[in-house]
Coordinates of C-alpha atoms and ligand atoms in Angstrom, one line a residue:
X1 CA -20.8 -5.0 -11.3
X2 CA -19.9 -4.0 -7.5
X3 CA -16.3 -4.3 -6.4
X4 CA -15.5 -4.6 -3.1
X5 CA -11.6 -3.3 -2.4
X6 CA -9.6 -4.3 1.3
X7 CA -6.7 -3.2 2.5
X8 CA -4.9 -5.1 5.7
X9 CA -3.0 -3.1 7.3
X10 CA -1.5 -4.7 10.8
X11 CA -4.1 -2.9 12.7
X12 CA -6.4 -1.3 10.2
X13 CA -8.5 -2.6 7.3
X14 CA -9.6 -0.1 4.7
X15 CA -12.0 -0.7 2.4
X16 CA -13.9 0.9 -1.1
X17 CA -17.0 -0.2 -3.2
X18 CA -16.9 0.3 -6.5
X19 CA -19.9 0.7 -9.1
X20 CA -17.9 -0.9 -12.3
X21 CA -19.9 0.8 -15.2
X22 CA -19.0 4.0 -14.5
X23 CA -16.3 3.8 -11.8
X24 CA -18.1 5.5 -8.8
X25 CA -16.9 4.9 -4.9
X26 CA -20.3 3.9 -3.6
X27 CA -18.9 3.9 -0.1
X28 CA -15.5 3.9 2.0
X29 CA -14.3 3.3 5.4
X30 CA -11.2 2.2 7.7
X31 CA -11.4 0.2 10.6
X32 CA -8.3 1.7 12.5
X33 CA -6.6 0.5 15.8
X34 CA -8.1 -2.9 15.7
X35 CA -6.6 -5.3 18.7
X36 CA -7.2 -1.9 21.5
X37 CA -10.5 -1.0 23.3
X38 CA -11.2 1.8 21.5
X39 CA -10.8 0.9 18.0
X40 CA -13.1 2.7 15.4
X41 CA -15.5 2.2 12.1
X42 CA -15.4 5.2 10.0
X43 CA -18.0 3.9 7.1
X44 CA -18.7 7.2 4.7
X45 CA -21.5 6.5 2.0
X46 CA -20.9 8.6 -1.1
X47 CA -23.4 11.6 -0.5
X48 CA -24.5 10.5 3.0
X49 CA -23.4 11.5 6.4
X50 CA -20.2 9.6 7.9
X51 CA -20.9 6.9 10.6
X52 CA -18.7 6.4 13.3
X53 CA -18.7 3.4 15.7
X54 CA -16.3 3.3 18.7
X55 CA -15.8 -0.3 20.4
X56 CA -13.3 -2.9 21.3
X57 CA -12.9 -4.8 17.7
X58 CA -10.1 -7.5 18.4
X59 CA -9.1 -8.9 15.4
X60 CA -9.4 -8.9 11.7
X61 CA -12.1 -10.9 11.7
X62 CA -14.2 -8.6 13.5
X63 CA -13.4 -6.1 11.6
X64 CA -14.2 -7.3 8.3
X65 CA -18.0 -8.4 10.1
X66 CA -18.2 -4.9 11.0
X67 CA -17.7 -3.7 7.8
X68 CA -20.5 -6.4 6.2
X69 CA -22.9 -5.0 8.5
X70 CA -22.2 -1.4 8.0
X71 CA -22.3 -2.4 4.2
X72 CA -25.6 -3.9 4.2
X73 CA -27.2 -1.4 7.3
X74 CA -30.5 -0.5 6.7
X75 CA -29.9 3.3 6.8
X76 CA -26.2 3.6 5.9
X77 CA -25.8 0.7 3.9
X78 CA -24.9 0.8 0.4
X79 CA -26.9 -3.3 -0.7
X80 CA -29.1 -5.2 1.1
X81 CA -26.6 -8.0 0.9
X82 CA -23.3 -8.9 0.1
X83 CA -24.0 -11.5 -2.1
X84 CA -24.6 -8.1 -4.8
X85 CA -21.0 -7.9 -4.5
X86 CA -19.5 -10.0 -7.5
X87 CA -15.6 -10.1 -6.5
X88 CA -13.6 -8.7 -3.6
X89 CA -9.8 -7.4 -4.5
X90 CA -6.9 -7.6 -1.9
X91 CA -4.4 -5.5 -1.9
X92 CA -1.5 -7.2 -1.0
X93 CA 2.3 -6.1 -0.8
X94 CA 4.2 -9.3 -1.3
X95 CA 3.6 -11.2 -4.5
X96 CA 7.4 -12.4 -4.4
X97 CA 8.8 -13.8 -7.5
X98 CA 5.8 -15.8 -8.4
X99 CA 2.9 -13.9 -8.9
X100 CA 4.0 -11.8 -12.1
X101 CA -0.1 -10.5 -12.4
X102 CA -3.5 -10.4 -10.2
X103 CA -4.5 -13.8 -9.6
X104 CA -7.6 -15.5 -8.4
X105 CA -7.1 -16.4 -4.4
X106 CA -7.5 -20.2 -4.7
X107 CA -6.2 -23.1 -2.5
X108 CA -2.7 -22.8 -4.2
X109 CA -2.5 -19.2 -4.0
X110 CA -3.0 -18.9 0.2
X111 CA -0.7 -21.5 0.6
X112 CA 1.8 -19.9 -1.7
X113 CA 1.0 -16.2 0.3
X114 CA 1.8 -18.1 3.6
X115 CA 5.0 -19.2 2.5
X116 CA 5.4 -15.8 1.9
X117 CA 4.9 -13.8 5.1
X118 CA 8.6 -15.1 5.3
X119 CA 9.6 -11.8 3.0
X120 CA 7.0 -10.0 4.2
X121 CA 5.8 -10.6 8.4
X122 CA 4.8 -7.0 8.2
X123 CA 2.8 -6.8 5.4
X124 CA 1.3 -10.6 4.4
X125 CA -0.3 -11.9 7.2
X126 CA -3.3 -9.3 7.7
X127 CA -4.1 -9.9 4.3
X128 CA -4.2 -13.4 4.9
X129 CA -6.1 -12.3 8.1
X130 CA -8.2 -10.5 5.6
X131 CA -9.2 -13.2 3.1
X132 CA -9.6 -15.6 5.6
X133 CA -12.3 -13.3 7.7
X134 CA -14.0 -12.6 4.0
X135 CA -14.2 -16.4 3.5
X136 CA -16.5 -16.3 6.5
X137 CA -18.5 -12.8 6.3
X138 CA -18.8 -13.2 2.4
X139 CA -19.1 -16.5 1.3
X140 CA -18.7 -18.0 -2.0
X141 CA -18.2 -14.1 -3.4
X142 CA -14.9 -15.1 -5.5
X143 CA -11.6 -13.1 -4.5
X144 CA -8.4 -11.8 -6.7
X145 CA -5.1 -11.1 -5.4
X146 CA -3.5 -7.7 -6.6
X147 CA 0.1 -7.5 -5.6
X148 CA 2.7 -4.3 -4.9
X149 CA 5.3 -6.3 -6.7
X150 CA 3.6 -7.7 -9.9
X151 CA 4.5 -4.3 -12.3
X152 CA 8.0 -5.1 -11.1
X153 CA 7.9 -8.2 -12.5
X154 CA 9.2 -6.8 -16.3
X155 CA 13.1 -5.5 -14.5
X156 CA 15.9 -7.6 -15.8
X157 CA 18.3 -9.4 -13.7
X158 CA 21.0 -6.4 -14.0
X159 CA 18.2 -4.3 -11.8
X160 CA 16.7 -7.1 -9.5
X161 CA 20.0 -8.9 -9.0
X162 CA 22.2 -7.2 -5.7
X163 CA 25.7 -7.9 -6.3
X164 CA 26.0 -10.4 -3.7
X165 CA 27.1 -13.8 -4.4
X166 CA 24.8 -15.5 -6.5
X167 CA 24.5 -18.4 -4.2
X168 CA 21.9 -16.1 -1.9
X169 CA 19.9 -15.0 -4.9
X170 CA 19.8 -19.1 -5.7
X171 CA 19.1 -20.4 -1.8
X172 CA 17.3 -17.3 -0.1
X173 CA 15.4 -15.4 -3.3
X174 CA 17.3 -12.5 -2.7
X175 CA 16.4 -9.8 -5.6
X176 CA 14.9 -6.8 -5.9
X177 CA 11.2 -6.8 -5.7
X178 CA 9.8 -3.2 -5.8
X179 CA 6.7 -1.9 -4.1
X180 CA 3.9 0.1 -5.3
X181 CA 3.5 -1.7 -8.1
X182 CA -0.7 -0.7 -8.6
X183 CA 0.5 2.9 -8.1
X184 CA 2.6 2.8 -10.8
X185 CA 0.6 1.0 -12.5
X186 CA -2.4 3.5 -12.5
X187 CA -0.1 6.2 -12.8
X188 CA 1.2 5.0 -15.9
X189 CA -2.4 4.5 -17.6
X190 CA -2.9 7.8 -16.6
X191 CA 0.2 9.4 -18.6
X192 CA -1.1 7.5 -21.3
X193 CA -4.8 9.2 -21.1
X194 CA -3.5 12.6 -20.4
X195 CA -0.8 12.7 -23.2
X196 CA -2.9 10.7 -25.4
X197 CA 0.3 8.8 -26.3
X198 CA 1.0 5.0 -26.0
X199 CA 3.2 4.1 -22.7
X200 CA 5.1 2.0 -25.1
X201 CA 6.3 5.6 -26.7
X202 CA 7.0 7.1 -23.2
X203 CA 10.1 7.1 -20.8
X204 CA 8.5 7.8 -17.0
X205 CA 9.9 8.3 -14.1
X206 CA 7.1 8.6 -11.3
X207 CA 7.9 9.1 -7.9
X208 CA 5.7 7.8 -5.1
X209 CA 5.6 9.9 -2.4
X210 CA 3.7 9.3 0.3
X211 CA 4.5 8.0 3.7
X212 CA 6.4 5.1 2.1
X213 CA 8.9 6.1 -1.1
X214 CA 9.4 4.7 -4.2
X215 CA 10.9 6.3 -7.4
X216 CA 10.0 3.8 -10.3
X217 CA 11.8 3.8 -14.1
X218 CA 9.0 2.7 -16.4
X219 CA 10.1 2.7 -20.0
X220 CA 7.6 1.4 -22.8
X221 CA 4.9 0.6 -20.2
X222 CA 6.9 -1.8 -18.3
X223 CA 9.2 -1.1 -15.0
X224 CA 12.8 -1.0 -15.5
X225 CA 14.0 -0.3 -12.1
X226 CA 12.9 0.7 -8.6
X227 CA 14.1 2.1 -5.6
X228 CA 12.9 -0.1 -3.2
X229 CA 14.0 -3.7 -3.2
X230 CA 14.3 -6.6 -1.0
X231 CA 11.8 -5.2 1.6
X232 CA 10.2 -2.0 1.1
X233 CA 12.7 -0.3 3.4
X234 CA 15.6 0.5 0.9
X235 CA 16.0 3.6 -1.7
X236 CA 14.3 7.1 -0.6
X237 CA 14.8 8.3 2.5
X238 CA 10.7 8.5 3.9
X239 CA 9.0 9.3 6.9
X240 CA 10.0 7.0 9.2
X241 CA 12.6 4.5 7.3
X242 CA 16.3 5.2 6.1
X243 CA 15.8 3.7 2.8
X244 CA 19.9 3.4 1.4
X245 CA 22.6 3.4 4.2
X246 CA 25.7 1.5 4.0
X247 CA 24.9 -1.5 4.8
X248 CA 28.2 -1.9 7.2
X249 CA 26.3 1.1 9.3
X250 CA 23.9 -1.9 10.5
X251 CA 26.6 -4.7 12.0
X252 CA 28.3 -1.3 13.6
X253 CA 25.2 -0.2 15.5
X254 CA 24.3 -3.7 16.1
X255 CA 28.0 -3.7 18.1
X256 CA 27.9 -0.5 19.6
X257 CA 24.5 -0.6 20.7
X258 CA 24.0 -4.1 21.8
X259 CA 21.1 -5.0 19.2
X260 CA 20.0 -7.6 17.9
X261 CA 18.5 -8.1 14.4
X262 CA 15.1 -7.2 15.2
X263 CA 16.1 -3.8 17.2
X264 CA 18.4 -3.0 13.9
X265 CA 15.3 -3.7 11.8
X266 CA 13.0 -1.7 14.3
X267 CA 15.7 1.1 14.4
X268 CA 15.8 1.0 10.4
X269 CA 11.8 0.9 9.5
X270 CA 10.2 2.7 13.1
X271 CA 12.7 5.2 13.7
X272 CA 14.5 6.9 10.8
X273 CA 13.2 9.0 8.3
X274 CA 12.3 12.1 8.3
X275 CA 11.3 11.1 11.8
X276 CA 15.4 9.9 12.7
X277 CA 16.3 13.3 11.3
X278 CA 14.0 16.1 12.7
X279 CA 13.8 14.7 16.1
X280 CA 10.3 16.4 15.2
X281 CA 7.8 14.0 13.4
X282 CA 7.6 11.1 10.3
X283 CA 4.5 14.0 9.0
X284 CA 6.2 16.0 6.1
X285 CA 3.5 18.7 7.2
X286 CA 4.9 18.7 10.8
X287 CA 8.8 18.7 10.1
X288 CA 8.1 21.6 7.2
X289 CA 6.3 24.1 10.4
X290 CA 9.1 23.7 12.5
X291 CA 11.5 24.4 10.0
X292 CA 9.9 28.0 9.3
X293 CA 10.2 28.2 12.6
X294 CA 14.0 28.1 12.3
X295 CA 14.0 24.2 13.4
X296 CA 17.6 23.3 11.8
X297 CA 17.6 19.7 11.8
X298 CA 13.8 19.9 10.4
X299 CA 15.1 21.9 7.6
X300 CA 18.1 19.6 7.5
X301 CA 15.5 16.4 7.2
X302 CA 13.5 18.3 4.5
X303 CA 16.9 18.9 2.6
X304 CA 18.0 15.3 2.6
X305 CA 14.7 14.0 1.4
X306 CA 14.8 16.1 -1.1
X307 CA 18.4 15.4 -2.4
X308 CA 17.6 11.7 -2.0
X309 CA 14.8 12.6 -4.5
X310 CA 16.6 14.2 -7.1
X311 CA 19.3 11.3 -7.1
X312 CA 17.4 8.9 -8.4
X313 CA 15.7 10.4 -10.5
X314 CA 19.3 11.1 -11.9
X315 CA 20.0 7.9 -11.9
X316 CA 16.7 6.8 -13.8
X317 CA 17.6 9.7 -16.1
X318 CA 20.7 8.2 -17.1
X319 CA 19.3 4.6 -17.0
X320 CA 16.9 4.8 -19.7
X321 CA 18.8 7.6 -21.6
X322 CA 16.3 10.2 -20.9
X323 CA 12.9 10.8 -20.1
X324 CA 9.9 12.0 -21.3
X325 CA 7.6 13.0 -18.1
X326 CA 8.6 13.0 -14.4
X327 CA 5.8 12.1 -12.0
X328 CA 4.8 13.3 -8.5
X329 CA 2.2 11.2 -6.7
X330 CA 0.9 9.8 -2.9
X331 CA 0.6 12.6 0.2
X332 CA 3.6 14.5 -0.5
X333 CA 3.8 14.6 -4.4
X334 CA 0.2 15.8 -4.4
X335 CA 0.3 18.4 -2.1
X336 CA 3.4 19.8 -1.5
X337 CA 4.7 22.5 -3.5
X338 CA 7.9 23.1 -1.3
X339 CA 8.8 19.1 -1.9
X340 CA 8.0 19.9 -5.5
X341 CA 9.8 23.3 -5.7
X342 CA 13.0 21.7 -4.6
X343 CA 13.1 18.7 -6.5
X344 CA 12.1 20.3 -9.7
X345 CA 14.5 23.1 -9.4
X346 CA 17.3 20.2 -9.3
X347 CA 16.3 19.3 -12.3
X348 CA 16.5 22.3 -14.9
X349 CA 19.7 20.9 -16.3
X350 CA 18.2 18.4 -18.0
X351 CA 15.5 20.6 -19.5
X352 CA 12.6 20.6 -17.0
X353 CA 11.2 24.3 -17.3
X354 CA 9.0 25.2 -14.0
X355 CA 5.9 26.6 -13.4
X356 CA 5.7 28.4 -9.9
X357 CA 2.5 29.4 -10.5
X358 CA 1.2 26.1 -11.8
X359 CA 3.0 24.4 -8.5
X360 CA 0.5 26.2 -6.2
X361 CA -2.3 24.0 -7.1
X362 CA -2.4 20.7 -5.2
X363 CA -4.3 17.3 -5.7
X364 CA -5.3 17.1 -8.8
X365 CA -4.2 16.1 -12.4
X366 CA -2.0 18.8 -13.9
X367 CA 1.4 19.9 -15.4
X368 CA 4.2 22.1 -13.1
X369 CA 6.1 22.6 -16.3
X370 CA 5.6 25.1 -18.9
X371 CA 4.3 24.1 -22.1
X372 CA 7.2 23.7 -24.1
X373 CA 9.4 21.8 -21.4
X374 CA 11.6 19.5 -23.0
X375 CA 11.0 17.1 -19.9
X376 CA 7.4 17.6 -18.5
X377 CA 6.7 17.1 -14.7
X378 CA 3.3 16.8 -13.9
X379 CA 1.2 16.1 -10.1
X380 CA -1.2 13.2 -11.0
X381 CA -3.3 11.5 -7.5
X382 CA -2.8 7.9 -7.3
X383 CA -6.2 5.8 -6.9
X384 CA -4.6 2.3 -5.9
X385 CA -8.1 1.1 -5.1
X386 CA -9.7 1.8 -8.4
X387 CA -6.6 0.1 -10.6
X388 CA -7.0 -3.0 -8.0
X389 CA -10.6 -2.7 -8.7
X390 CA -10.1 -2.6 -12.7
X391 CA -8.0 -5.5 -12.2
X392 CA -10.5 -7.5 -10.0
X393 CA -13.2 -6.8 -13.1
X394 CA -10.5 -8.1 -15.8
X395 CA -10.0 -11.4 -14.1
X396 CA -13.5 -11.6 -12.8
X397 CA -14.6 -11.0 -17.3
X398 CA -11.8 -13.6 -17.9
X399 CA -13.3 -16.0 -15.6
X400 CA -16.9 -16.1 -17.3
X401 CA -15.8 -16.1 -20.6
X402 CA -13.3 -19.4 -19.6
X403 CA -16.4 -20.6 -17.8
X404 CA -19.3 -19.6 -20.8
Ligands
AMP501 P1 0.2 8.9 1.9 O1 1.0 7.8 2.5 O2 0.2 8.9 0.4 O3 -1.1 9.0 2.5 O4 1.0 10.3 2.3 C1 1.1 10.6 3.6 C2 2.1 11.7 3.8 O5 1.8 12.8 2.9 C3 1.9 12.4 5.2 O6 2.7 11.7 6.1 C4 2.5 13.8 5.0 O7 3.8 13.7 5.3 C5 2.3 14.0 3.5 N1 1.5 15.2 3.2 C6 0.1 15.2 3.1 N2 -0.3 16.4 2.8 C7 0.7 17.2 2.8 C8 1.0 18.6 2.6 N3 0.0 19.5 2.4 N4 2.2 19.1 2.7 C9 3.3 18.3 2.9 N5 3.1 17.0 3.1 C10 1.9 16.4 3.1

């Protein structure tokens, strides 16, 4: 079985074949900077030399036809045609209240995605873009939804709920929803693997750190709470969003700086951060060099990320009366042992025992606690493709055996 995985982005589309029976990436590539003249193809075969194509590519659409043809090229291709793919998988960040699993991408389920590029006009509508352009470059090939917000799905009222009046959770849907659901979700079946102990056993926190942040309460396989919410702009503070301010702070710029919503919003999401802070960049990597060089409000940035970090994972702590193993995943939890240093230090009190020299090893699967730590932390990479993958094969099995 070949799975093909996409990921919209507003002006990229990255993308990841799968061989099924043993897991392999056949090939991957991003189409960046599509809508501007010099948008690029970067299509890297496993084992083969990377292609790269440099042209105007206007829209989604052409993207996605660039991609088939790099797919199915004669030297760099990976089939001789797409129809050897058996099921493409979307990733796609707003499942809203409805979608409580992967589903099938149907009639009902487009329609039910446009009416929701209401909650998310960021994120939805290239991967509408996306399914519709596959509908013409890869006919009849059947499609599955995988949502950021599905392994959310399990939080009770009391953590989705925002104490607003109820009326706006009953007109407007206003909940929590949480984000990197697939992350979590792989990161979880992970824990399980490594620890060879059910998730049902197991209180996690794992923290999601990566340009976007998300510190996610999972306790007996099943997410409890999660710092991001409505939109994926509240909780950690990340690399270019504020993630929790008081929310009075937003009607008094809006005053003082004669905004309107949209420039709030822009400020909020574009501007903040890591980037708001350090005057410097939204690139962990970039704001951490200028703070050895003595940059204060880079260290200052790197300090409040940091302590934004450690609060929640307090507060998860405290929520599910404990935990078991703490988490660190996405660009920053791999591969930064400062980030790591910080955080875990924070967190001796409640019995995590560090490993300096453990914590010099980035990006791959391993412990940064001593062996006997009564709370083990542990660096595991997330692979969001290959758990939207997984979940493309489940409903694609489910499907045959409903059909058979
Ligand atoms: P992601 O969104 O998961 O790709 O993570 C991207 C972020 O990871 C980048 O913006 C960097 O801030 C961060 N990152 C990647 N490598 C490092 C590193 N070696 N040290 C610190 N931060 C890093």
């Amino acid at each position: 079985m070949k799975i093909l995985v996409l990921n919209c982005g507003s002006s990229s589309v990255r993308y990841q074949v799968f061989g099924m029976s043993d897991e392999r990436v056949m090939a991957k590539g991003v189409v960046e900077k599509i809508g501007l003249p010099d948008a690029t193809l970067t299509h890297r075969p496993t084992g083969r030399d990377k292609v790269e194509i440099v042209t105007s590519i206007p829209d989604h659409a052409t993207a996605i036809s660039m991609m088939a043809d790099a797919l199915t090229h004669p030297e760099y291709g990976i089939v001789e045609s797409l129809d050897q793919i058996d099921i493409v998988g979307h990733r796609i960040v707003h499942g809203g209240a409805h979608f409580i699993g992967a589903a099938m991408i149907d009639e009902q389920v487009i329609a039910e995605l446009e009416r929701l590029t209401e909650l998310a006009p960021l994120h939805n509508p290239p991967s509408l873009a996306g399914i519709h352009a596959c509908e013409e470059a890869i006919p009849g090939v059947p499609m599955v939804a995988v949502f950021d917000t599905a392994f959310h799905q399990t939080m009770e009222p009391e953590a989705y709920l925002y104490p607003l009046p109820y009326e706006m959770y009953e007109r407007h849907g206003i909940r929590r929803f949480g984000f990197h659901g697939t992350s979590n979700k792989y990161i979880t079946s992970r824990v399980e693997d490594i620890l060879k102990t059910p998730a049902a056993d197991l209180k996690i926190i794992n923290c999601h750190l990566g340009n976007g942040c998300s510190i996610t309460a999972i306790q007996g396989g099943k997410s409890v709470n999660t710092s991001m919410g409505f939109t994926p702009l509240e909780g950690l503070m990340m690399g270019t969003r504020c993630g929790d301010v008081d929310p009075a702070v937003v009607a008094y710029i809006m005053r003082k700086e004669n905004w309107d919503a949209h420039e709030a919003s822009e400020c909020m999401n574009k501007r903040s951060g890591l980037l708001g802070v350090s005057g410097v960049s939204n690139d962990l990597r970039n704001v951490i060099e200028e703070a050895e060089k003595g940059h204060m409000r880079s260290q200052l940035a790197i300090d409040m990320f940091c302590k934004s970090i450690v609060r929640y994972i307090g507060a998860y702590m405290a929520e599910m009366n404990g935990v078991d193993v703490i988490v660190l995943t996405a660009g920053v939890g791999e591969n930064s042992p400062l980030i790591r240093e910080k955080v875990c230090r924070h967190l001796e009190f409640a019995g995590v025992e560090f490993d300096s020299e453990e914590n010099k090893i980035n990006g791959k699967e391993h412990a940064i606690t001593k062996p006997g730590s009564k709370v083990k932390v542990m660096v595991i990479p997330t692979n969001e493709e290959l758990m939207i993958a997984r979940e493309a094969k489940t409903l694609l099995e489910k499907r045959h055996v409903a059909i058979d």
